[in-house]
PDB file of C-alpha atoms and ligand atoms in Angstrom:
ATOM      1  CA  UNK A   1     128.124 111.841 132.784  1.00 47.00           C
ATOM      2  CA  UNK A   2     130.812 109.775 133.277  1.00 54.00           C
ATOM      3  CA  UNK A   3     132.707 107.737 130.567  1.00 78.00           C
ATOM      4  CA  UNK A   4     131.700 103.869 129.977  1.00 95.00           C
ATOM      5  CA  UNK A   5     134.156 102.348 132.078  1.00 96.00           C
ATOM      6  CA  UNK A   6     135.844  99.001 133.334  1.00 97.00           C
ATOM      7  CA  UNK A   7     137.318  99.056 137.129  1.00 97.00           C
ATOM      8  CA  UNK A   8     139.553  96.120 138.255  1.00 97.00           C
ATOM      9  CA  UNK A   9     139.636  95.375 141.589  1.00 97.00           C
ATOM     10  CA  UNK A  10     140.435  93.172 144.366  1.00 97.00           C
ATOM     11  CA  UNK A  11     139.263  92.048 147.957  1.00 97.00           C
ATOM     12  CA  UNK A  12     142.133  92.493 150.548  1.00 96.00           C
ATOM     13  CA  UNK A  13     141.412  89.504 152.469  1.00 95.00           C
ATOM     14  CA  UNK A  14     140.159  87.114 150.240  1.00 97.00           C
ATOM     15  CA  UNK A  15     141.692  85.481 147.185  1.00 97.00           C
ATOM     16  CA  UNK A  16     138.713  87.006 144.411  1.00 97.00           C
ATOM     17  CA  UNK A  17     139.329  89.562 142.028  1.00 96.00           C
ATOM     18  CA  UNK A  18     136.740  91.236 140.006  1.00 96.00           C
ATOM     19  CA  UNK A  19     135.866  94.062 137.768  1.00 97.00           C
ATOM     20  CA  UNK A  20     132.844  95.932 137.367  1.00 97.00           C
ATOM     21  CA  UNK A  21     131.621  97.663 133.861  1.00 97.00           C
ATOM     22  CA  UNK A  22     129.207 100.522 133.299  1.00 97.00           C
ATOM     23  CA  UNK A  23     128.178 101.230 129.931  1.00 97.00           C
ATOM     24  CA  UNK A  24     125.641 103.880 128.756  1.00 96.00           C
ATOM     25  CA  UNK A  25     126.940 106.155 125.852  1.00 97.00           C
ATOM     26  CA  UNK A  26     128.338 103.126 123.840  1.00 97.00           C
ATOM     27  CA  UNK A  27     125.517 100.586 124.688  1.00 98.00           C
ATOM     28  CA  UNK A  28     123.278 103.699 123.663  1.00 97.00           C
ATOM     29  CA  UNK A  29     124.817 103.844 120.044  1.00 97.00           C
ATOM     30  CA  UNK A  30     124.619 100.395 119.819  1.00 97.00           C
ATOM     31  CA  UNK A  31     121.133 100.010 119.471  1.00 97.00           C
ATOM     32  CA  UNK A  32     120.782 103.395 117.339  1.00 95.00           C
ATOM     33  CA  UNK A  33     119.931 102.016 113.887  1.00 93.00           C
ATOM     34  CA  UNK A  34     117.836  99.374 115.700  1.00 94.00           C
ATOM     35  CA  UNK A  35     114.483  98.563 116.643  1.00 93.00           C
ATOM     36  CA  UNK A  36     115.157  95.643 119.411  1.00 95.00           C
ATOM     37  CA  UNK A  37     112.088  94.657 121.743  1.00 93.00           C
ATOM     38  CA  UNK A  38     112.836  94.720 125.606  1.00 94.00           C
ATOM     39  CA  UNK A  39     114.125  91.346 125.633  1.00 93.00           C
ATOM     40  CA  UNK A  40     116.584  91.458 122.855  1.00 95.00           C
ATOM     41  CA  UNK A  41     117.795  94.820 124.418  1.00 96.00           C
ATOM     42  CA  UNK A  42     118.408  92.650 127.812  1.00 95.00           C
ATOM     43  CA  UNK A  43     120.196  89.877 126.126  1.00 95.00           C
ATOM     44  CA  UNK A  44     122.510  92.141 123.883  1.00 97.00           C
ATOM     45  CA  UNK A  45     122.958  94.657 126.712  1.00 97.00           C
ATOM     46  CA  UNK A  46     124.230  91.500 128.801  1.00 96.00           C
ATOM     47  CA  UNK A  47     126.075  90.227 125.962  1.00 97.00           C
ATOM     48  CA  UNK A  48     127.999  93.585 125.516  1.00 98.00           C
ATOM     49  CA  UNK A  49     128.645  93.776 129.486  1.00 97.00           C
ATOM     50  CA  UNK A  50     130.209  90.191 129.504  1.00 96.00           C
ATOM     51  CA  UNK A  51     132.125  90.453 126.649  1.00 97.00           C
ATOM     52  CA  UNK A  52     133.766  93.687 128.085  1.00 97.00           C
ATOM     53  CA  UNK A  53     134.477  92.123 131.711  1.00 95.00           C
ATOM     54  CA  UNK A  54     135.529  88.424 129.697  1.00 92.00           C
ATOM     55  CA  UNK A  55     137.885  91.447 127.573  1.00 94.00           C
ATOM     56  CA  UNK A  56     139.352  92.767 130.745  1.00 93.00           C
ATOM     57  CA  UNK A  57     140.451  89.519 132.426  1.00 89.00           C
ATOM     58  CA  UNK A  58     142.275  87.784 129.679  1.00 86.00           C
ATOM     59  CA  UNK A  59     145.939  89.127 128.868  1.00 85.00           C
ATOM     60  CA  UNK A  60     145.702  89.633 125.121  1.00 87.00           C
ATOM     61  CA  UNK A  61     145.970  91.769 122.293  1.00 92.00           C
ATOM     62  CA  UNK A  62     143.495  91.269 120.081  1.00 93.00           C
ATOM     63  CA  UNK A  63     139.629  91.146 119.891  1.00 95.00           C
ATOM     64  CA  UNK A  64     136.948  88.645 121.718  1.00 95.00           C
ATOM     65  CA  UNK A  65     133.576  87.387 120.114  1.00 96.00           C
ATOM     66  CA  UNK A  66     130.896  86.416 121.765  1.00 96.00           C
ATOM     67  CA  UNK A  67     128.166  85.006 119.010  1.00 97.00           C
ATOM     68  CA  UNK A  68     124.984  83.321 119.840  1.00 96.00           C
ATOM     69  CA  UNK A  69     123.151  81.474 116.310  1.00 95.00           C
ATOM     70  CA  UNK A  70     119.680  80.233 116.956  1.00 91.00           C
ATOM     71  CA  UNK A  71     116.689  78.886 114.323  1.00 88.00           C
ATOM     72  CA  UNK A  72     114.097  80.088 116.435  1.00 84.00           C
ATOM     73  CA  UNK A  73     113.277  84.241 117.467  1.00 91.00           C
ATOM     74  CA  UNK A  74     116.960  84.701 117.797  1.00 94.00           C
ATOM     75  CA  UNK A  75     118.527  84.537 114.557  1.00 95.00           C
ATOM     76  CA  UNK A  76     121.964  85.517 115.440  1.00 96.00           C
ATOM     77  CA  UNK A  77     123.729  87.915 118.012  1.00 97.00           C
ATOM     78  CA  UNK A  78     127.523  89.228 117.640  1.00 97.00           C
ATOM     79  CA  UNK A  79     129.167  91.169 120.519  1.00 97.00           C
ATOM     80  CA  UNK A  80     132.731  91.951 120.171  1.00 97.00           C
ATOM     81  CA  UNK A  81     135.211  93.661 122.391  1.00 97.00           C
ATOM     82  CA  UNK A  82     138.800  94.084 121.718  1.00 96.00           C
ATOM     83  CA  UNK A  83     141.954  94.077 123.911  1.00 95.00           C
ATOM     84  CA  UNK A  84     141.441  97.876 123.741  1.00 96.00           C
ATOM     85  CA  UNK A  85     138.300  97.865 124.591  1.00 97.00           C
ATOM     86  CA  UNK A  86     136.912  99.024 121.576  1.00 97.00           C
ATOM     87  CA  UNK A  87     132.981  97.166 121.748  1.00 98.00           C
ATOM     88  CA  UNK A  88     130.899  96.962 119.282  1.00 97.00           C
ATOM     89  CA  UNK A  89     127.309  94.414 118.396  1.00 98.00           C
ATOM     90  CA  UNK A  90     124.613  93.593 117.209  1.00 97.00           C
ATOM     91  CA  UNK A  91     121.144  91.350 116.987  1.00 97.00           C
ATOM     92  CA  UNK A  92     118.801  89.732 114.240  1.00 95.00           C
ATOM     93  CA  UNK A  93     116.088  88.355 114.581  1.00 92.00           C
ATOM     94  CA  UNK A  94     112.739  86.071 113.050  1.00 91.00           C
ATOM     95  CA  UNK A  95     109.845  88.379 112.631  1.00 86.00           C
ATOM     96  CA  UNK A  96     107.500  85.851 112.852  1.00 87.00           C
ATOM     97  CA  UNK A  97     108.627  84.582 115.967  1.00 86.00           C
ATOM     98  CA  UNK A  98     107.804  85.734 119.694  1.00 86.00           C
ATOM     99  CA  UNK A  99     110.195  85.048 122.852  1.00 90.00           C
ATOM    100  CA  UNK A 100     108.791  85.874 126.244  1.00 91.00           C
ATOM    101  CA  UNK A 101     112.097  84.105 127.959  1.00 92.00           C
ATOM    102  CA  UNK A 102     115.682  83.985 127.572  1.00 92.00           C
ATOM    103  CA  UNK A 103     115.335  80.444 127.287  1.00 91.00           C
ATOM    104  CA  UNK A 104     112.540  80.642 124.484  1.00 91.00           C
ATOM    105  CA  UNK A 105     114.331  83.136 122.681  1.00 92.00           C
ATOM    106  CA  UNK A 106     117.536  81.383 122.561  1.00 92.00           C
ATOM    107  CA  UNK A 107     115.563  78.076 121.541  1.00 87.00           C
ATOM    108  CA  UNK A 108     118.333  75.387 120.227  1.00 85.00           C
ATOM    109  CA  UNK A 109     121.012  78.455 119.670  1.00 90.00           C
ATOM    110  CA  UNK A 110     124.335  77.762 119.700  1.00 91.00           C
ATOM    111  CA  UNK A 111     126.851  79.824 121.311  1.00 94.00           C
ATOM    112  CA  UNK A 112     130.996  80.437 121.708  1.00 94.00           C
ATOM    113  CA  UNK A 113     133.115  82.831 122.662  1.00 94.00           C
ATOM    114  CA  UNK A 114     136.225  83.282 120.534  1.00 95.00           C
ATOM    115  CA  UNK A 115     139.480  84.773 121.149  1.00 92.00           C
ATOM    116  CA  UNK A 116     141.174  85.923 118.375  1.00 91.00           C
ATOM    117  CA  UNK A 117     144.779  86.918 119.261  1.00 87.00           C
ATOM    118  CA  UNK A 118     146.619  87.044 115.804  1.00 79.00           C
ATOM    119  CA  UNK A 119     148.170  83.632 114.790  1.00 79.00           C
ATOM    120  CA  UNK A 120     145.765  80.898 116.305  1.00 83.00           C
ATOM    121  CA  UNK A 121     142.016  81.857 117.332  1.00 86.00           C
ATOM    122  CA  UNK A 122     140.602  79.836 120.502  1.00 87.00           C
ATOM    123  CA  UNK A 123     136.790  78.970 120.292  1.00 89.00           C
ATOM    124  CA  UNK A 124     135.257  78.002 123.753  1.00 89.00           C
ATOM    125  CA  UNK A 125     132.247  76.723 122.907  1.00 90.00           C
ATOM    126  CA  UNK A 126     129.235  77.912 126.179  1.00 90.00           C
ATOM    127  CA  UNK A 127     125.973  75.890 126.887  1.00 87.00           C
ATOM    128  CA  UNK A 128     123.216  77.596 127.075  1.00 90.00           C
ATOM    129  CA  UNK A 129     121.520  76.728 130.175  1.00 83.00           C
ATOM    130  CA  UNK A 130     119.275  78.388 133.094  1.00 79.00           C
ATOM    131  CA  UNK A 131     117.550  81.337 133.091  1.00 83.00           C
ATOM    132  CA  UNK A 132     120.055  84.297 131.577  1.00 86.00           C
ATOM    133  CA  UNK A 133     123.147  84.452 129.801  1.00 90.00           C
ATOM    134  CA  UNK A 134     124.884  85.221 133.248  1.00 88.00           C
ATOM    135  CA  UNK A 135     124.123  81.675 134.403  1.00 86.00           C
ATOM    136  CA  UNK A 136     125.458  79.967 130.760  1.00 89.00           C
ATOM    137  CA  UNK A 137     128.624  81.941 130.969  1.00 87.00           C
ATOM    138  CA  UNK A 138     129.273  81.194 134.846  1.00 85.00           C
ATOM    139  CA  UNK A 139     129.475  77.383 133.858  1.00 84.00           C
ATOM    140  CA  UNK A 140     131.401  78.573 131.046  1.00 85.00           C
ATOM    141  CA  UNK A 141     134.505  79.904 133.260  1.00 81.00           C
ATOM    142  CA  UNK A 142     134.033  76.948 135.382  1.00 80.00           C
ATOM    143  CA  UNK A 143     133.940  73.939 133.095  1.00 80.00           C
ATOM    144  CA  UNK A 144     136.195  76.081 130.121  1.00 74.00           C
ATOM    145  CA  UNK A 145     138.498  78.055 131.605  1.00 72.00           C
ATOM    146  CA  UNK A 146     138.634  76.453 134.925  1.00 80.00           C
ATOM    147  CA  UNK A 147     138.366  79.257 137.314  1.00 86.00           C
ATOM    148  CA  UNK A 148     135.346  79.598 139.530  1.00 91.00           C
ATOM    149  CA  UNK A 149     133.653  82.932 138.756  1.00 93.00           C
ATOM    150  CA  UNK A 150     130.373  84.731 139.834  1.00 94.00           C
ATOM    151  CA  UNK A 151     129.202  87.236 137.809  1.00 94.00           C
ATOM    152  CA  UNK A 152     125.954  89.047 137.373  1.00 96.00           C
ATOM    153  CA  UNK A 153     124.523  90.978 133.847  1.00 96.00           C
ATOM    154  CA  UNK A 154     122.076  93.914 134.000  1.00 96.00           C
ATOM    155  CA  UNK A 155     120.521  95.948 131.497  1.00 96.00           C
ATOM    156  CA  UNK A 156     117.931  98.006 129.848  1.00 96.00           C
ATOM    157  CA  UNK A 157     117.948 100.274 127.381  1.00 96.00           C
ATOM    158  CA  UNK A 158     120.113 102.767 129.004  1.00 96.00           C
ATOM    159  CA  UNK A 159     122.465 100.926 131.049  1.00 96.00           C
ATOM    160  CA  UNK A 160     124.486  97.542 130.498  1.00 97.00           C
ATOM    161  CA  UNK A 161     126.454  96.609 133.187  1.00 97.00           C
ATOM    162  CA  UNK A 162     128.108  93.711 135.246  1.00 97.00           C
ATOM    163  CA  UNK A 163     130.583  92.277 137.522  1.00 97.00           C
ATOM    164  CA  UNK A 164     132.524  89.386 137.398  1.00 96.00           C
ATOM    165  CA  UNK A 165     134.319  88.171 140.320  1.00 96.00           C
ATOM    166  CA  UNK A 166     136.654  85.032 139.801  1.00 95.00           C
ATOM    167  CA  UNK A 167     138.570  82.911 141.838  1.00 95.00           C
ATOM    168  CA  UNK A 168     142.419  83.691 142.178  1.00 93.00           C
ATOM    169  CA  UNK A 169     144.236  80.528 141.189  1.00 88.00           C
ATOM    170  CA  UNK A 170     145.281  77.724 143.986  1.00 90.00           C
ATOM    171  CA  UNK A 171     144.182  79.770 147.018  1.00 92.00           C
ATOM    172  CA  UNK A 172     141.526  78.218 148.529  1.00 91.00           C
ATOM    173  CA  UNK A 173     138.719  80.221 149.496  1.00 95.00           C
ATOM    174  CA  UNK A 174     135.769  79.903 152.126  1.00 95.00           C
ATOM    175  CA  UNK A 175     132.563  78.492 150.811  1.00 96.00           C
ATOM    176  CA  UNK A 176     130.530  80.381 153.274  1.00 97.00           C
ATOM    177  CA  UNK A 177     132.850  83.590 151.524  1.00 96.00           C
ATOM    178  CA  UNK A 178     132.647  82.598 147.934  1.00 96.00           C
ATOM    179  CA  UNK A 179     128.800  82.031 148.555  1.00 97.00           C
ATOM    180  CA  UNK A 180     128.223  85.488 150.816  1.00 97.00           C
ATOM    181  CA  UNK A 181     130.008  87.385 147.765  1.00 97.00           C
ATOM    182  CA  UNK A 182     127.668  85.596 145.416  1.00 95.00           C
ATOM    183  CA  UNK A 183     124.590  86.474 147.327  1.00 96.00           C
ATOM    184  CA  UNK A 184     125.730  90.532 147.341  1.00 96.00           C
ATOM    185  CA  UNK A 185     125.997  90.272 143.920  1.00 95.00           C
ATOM    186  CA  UNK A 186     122.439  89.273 143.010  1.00 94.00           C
ATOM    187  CA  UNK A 187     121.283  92.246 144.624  1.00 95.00           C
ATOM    188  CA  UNK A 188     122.958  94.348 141.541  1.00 96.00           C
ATOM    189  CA  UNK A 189     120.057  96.307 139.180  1.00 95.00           C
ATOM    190  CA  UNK A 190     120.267  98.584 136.355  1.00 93.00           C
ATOM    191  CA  UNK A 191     118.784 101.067 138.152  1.00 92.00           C
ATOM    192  CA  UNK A 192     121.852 100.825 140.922  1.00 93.00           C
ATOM    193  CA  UNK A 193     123.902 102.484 138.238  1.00 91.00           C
ATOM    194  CA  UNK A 194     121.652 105.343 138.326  1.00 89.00           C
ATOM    195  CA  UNK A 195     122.310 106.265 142.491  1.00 87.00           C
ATOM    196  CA  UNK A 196     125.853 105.517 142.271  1.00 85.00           C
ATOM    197  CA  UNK A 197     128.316 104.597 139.665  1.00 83.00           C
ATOM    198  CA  UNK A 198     132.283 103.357 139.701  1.00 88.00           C
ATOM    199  CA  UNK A 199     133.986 103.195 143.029  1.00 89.00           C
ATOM    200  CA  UNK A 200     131.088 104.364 145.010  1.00 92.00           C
ATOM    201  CA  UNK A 201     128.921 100.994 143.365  1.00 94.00           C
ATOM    202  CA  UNK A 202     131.755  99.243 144.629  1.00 95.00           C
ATOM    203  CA  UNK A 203     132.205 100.312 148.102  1.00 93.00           C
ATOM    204  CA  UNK A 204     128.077 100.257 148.063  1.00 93.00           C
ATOM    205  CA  UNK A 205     127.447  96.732 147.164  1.00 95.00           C
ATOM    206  CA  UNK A 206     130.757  95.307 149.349  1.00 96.00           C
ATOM    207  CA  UNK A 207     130.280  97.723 152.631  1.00 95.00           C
ATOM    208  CA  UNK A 208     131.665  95.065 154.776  1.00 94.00           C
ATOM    209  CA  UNK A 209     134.641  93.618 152.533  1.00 96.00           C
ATOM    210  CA  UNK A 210     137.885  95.960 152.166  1.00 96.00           C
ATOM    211  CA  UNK A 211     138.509  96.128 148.507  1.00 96.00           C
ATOM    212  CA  UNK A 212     141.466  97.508 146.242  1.00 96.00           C
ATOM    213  CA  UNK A 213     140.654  99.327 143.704  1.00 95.00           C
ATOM    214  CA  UNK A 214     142.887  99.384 140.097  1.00 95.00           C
ATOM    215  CA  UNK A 215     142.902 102.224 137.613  1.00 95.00           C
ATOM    216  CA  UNK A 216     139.605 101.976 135.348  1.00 95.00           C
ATOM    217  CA  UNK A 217     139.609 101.821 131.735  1.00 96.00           C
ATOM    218  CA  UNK A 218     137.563 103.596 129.238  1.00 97.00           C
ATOM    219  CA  UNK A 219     135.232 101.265 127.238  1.00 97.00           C
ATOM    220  CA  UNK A 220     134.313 102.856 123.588  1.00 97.00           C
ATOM    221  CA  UNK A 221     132.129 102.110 120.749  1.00 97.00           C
ATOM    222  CA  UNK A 222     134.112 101.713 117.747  1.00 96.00           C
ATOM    223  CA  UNK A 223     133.200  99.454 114.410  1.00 95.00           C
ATOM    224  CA  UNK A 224     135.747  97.617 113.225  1.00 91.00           C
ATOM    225  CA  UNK A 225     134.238  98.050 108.896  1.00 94.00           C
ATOM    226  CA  UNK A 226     135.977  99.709 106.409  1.00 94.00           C
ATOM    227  CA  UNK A 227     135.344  99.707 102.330  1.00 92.00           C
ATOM    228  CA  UNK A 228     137.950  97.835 102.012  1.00 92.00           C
ATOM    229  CA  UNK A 229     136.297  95.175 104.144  1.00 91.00           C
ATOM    230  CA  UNK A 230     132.824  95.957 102.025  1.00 91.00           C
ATOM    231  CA  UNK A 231     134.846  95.457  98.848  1.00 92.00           C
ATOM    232  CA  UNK A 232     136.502  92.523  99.311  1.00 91.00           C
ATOM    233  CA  UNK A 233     133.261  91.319 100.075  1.00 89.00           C
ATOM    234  CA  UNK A 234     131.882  92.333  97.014  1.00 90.00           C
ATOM    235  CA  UNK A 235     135.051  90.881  95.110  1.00 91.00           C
ATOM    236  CA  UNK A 236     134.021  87.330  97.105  1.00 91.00           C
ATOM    237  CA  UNK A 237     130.088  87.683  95.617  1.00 89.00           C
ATOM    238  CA  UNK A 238     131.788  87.953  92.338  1.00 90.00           C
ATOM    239  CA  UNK A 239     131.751  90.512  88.991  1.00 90.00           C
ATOM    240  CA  UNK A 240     128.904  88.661  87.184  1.00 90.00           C
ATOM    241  CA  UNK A 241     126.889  88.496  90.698  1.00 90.00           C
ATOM    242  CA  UNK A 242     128.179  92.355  91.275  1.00 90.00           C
ATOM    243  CA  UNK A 243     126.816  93.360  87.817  1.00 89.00           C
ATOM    244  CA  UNK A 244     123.385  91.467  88.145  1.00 90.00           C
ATOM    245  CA  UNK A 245     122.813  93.603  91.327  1.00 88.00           C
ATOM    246  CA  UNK A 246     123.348  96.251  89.223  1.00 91.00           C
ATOM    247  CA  UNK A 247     120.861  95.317  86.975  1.00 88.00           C
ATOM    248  CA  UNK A 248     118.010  95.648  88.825  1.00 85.00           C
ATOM    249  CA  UNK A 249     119.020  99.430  90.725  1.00 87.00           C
ATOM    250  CA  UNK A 250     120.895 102.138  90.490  1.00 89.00           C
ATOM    251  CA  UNK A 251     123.603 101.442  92.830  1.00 92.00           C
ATOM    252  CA  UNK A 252     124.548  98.723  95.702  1.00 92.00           C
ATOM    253  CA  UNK A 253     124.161  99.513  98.903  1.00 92.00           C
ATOM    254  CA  UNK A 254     126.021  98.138 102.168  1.00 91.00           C
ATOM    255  CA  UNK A 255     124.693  98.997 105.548  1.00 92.00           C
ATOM    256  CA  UNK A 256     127.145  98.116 108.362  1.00 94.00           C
ATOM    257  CA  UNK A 257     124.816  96.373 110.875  1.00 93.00           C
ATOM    258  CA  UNK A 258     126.806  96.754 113.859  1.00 95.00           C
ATOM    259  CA  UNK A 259     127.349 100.777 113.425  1.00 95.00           C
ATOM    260  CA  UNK A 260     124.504 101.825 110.512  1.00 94.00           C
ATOM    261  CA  UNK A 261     127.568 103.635 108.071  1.00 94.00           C
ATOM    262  CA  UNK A 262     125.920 103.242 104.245  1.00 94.00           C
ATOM    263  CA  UNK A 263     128.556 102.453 101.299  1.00 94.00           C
ATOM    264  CA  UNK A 264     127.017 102.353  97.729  1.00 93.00           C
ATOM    265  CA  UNK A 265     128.743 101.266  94.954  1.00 92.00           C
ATOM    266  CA  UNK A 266     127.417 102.357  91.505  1.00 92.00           C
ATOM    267  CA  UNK A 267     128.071 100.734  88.171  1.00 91.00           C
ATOM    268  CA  UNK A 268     131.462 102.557  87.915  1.00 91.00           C
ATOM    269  CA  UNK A 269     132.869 101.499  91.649  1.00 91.00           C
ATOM    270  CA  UNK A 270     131.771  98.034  90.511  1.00 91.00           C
ATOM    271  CA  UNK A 271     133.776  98.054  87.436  1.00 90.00           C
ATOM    272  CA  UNK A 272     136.920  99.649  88.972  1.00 90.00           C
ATOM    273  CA  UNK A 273     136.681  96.942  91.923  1.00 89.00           C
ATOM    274  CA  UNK A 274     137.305  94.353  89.234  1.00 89.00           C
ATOM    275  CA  UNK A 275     139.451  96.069  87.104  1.00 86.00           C
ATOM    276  CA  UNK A 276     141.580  95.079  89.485  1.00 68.00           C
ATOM    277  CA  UNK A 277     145.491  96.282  89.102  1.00 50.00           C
ATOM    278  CA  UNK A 278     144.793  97.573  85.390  1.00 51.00           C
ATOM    279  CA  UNK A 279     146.493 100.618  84.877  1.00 50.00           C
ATOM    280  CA  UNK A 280     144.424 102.422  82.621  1.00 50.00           C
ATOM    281  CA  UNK A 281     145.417 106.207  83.125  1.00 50.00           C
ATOM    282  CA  UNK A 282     147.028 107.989  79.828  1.00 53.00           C
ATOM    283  CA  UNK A 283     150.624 106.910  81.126  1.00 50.00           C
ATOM    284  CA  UNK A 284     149.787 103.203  80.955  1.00 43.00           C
ATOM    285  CA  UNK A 285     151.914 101.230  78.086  1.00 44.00           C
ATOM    286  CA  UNK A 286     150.161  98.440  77.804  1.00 41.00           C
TER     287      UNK A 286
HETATM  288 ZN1   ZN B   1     130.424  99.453 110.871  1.00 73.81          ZN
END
């Protein structure tokens, strides 16, 4: 099987770019811990696709968030991909509510895409609109970011995949082009990925174009927790709070929801977290 991937590439005689991103092993281990219905697993499986190709075009080092927050079936979604390609997400959602659509699932949701490159993070704030996520972030490039882009989201449970083709800046292209390239890639299914994958998808779905290809890149699941992430959010909830969770069990337990790792803190770990820098070992001279 080959490795989750990103490849860049580029039409020879037309001013578009693209990139096209398989994922399966990653996307799998996303949705491990998870019990998603088929619709949530299409809208996260696009979410995790366009995060990784939005990822790929920008020139940053850093991490990108894509995070829809709805009061209806969709409670939240968080997809993130860093600069290194490092993805990782995840879903919530209403029990009591049912979503047949895209657009009754993300019923009066909110979403943005953040980029968080160290000193000052940029929020880009998408409407959601039409029928799919692809359609919402399409306006997104064009009204946001100002560069006309195409791109098309597939998924199921085993694949999530994409392509996003965008405009090179000030060169003028062909409507009849731009359109033709739009209409080839509406023809892209999950199951596409299962006859060919990579270059060959490439050269498949543009036969007639002559396209460059760049080097791929490997796209991996990685969580970005840590105890000292779970700790300092137990040092934010507070001792007396800490303690009174205490009360009630044996220990406190954390589950990561993007990657399922369990941390429990018993009365001890609670006590040390705010004991904060107290030496107390038999050298202290306090
Ligand atoms: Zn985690």
């Amino acid at each position: 099987m080959s490795a989750d991937s990103i490849i860049p590439f580029a039409f020879v005689s037309l001013p578009v770019r693209g990139a096209l991103i398989h994922l399966s092993q990653s996307w799998v281990r996303m949705q491990r811990d998870h019990d998603y219905d088929a619709l949530v697993i299409e809208t996260l499986g696009h979410a995790a696709a366009a995060t990784g190709l939005v990822a790929q075009s920008l020139k940053f080092d850093g991490a990108i968030t894509l995070q829809i927050q709805g009061s209806g079936a969709l409670q939240m979604l968080v997809m993130q991909c860093t600069s290194d390609l490092d993805v990782r997400g995840m879903a919530s959602m209403d029990e009591d509510s049912v979503a047949s659509s895209f657009a009754e699932l993300t019923d009066n949701a909110h979403c943005a895409i953040t980029v968080d490159a160290g000193e000052r993070p940029y929020q880009g704030i998408v409407a959601i609109e039409g029928e799919s996520l692809s359609s919402s972030l399409e306006n997104y490039f064009d009204r946001s970011v100002q560069v006309p882009s195409h791109i098309v989201l597939v998924a199921n449970e085993n694949v999530a995949g994409g392509i996003l083709l965008q405009q090179m800046p000030g060169q003028p292209i062909d409507e009849d082009d731009w359109n033709r390239l739009r209409f080839l890639l509406e023809t892209l299914t999950a199951t596409d990925f299962d006859e060919a994958t990579g270059l060959n998808l490439i050269r498949k779905l543009f036969a007639e174009d002559d396209v460059r290809v760049h080097e791929s890149r490997v796209v991996n699941f990685r969580c970005r927790c840590s105890d000292q992430k779970v700790e300092d959010v137990l040092k934010m909830l507070g001792e007396t709070e800490s303690h009174a969770m205490l009360a009630e069990r044996d220990s406190i337990e954390v589950v990561c929801e993007y990657c399922g790792e369990k941390r429990s803190f018993d009365p001890v770990d609670v006590s040390r977290l705010f004991a904060g820098n107290v030496v107390t070992g038999p050298d202290s001279v306090q």
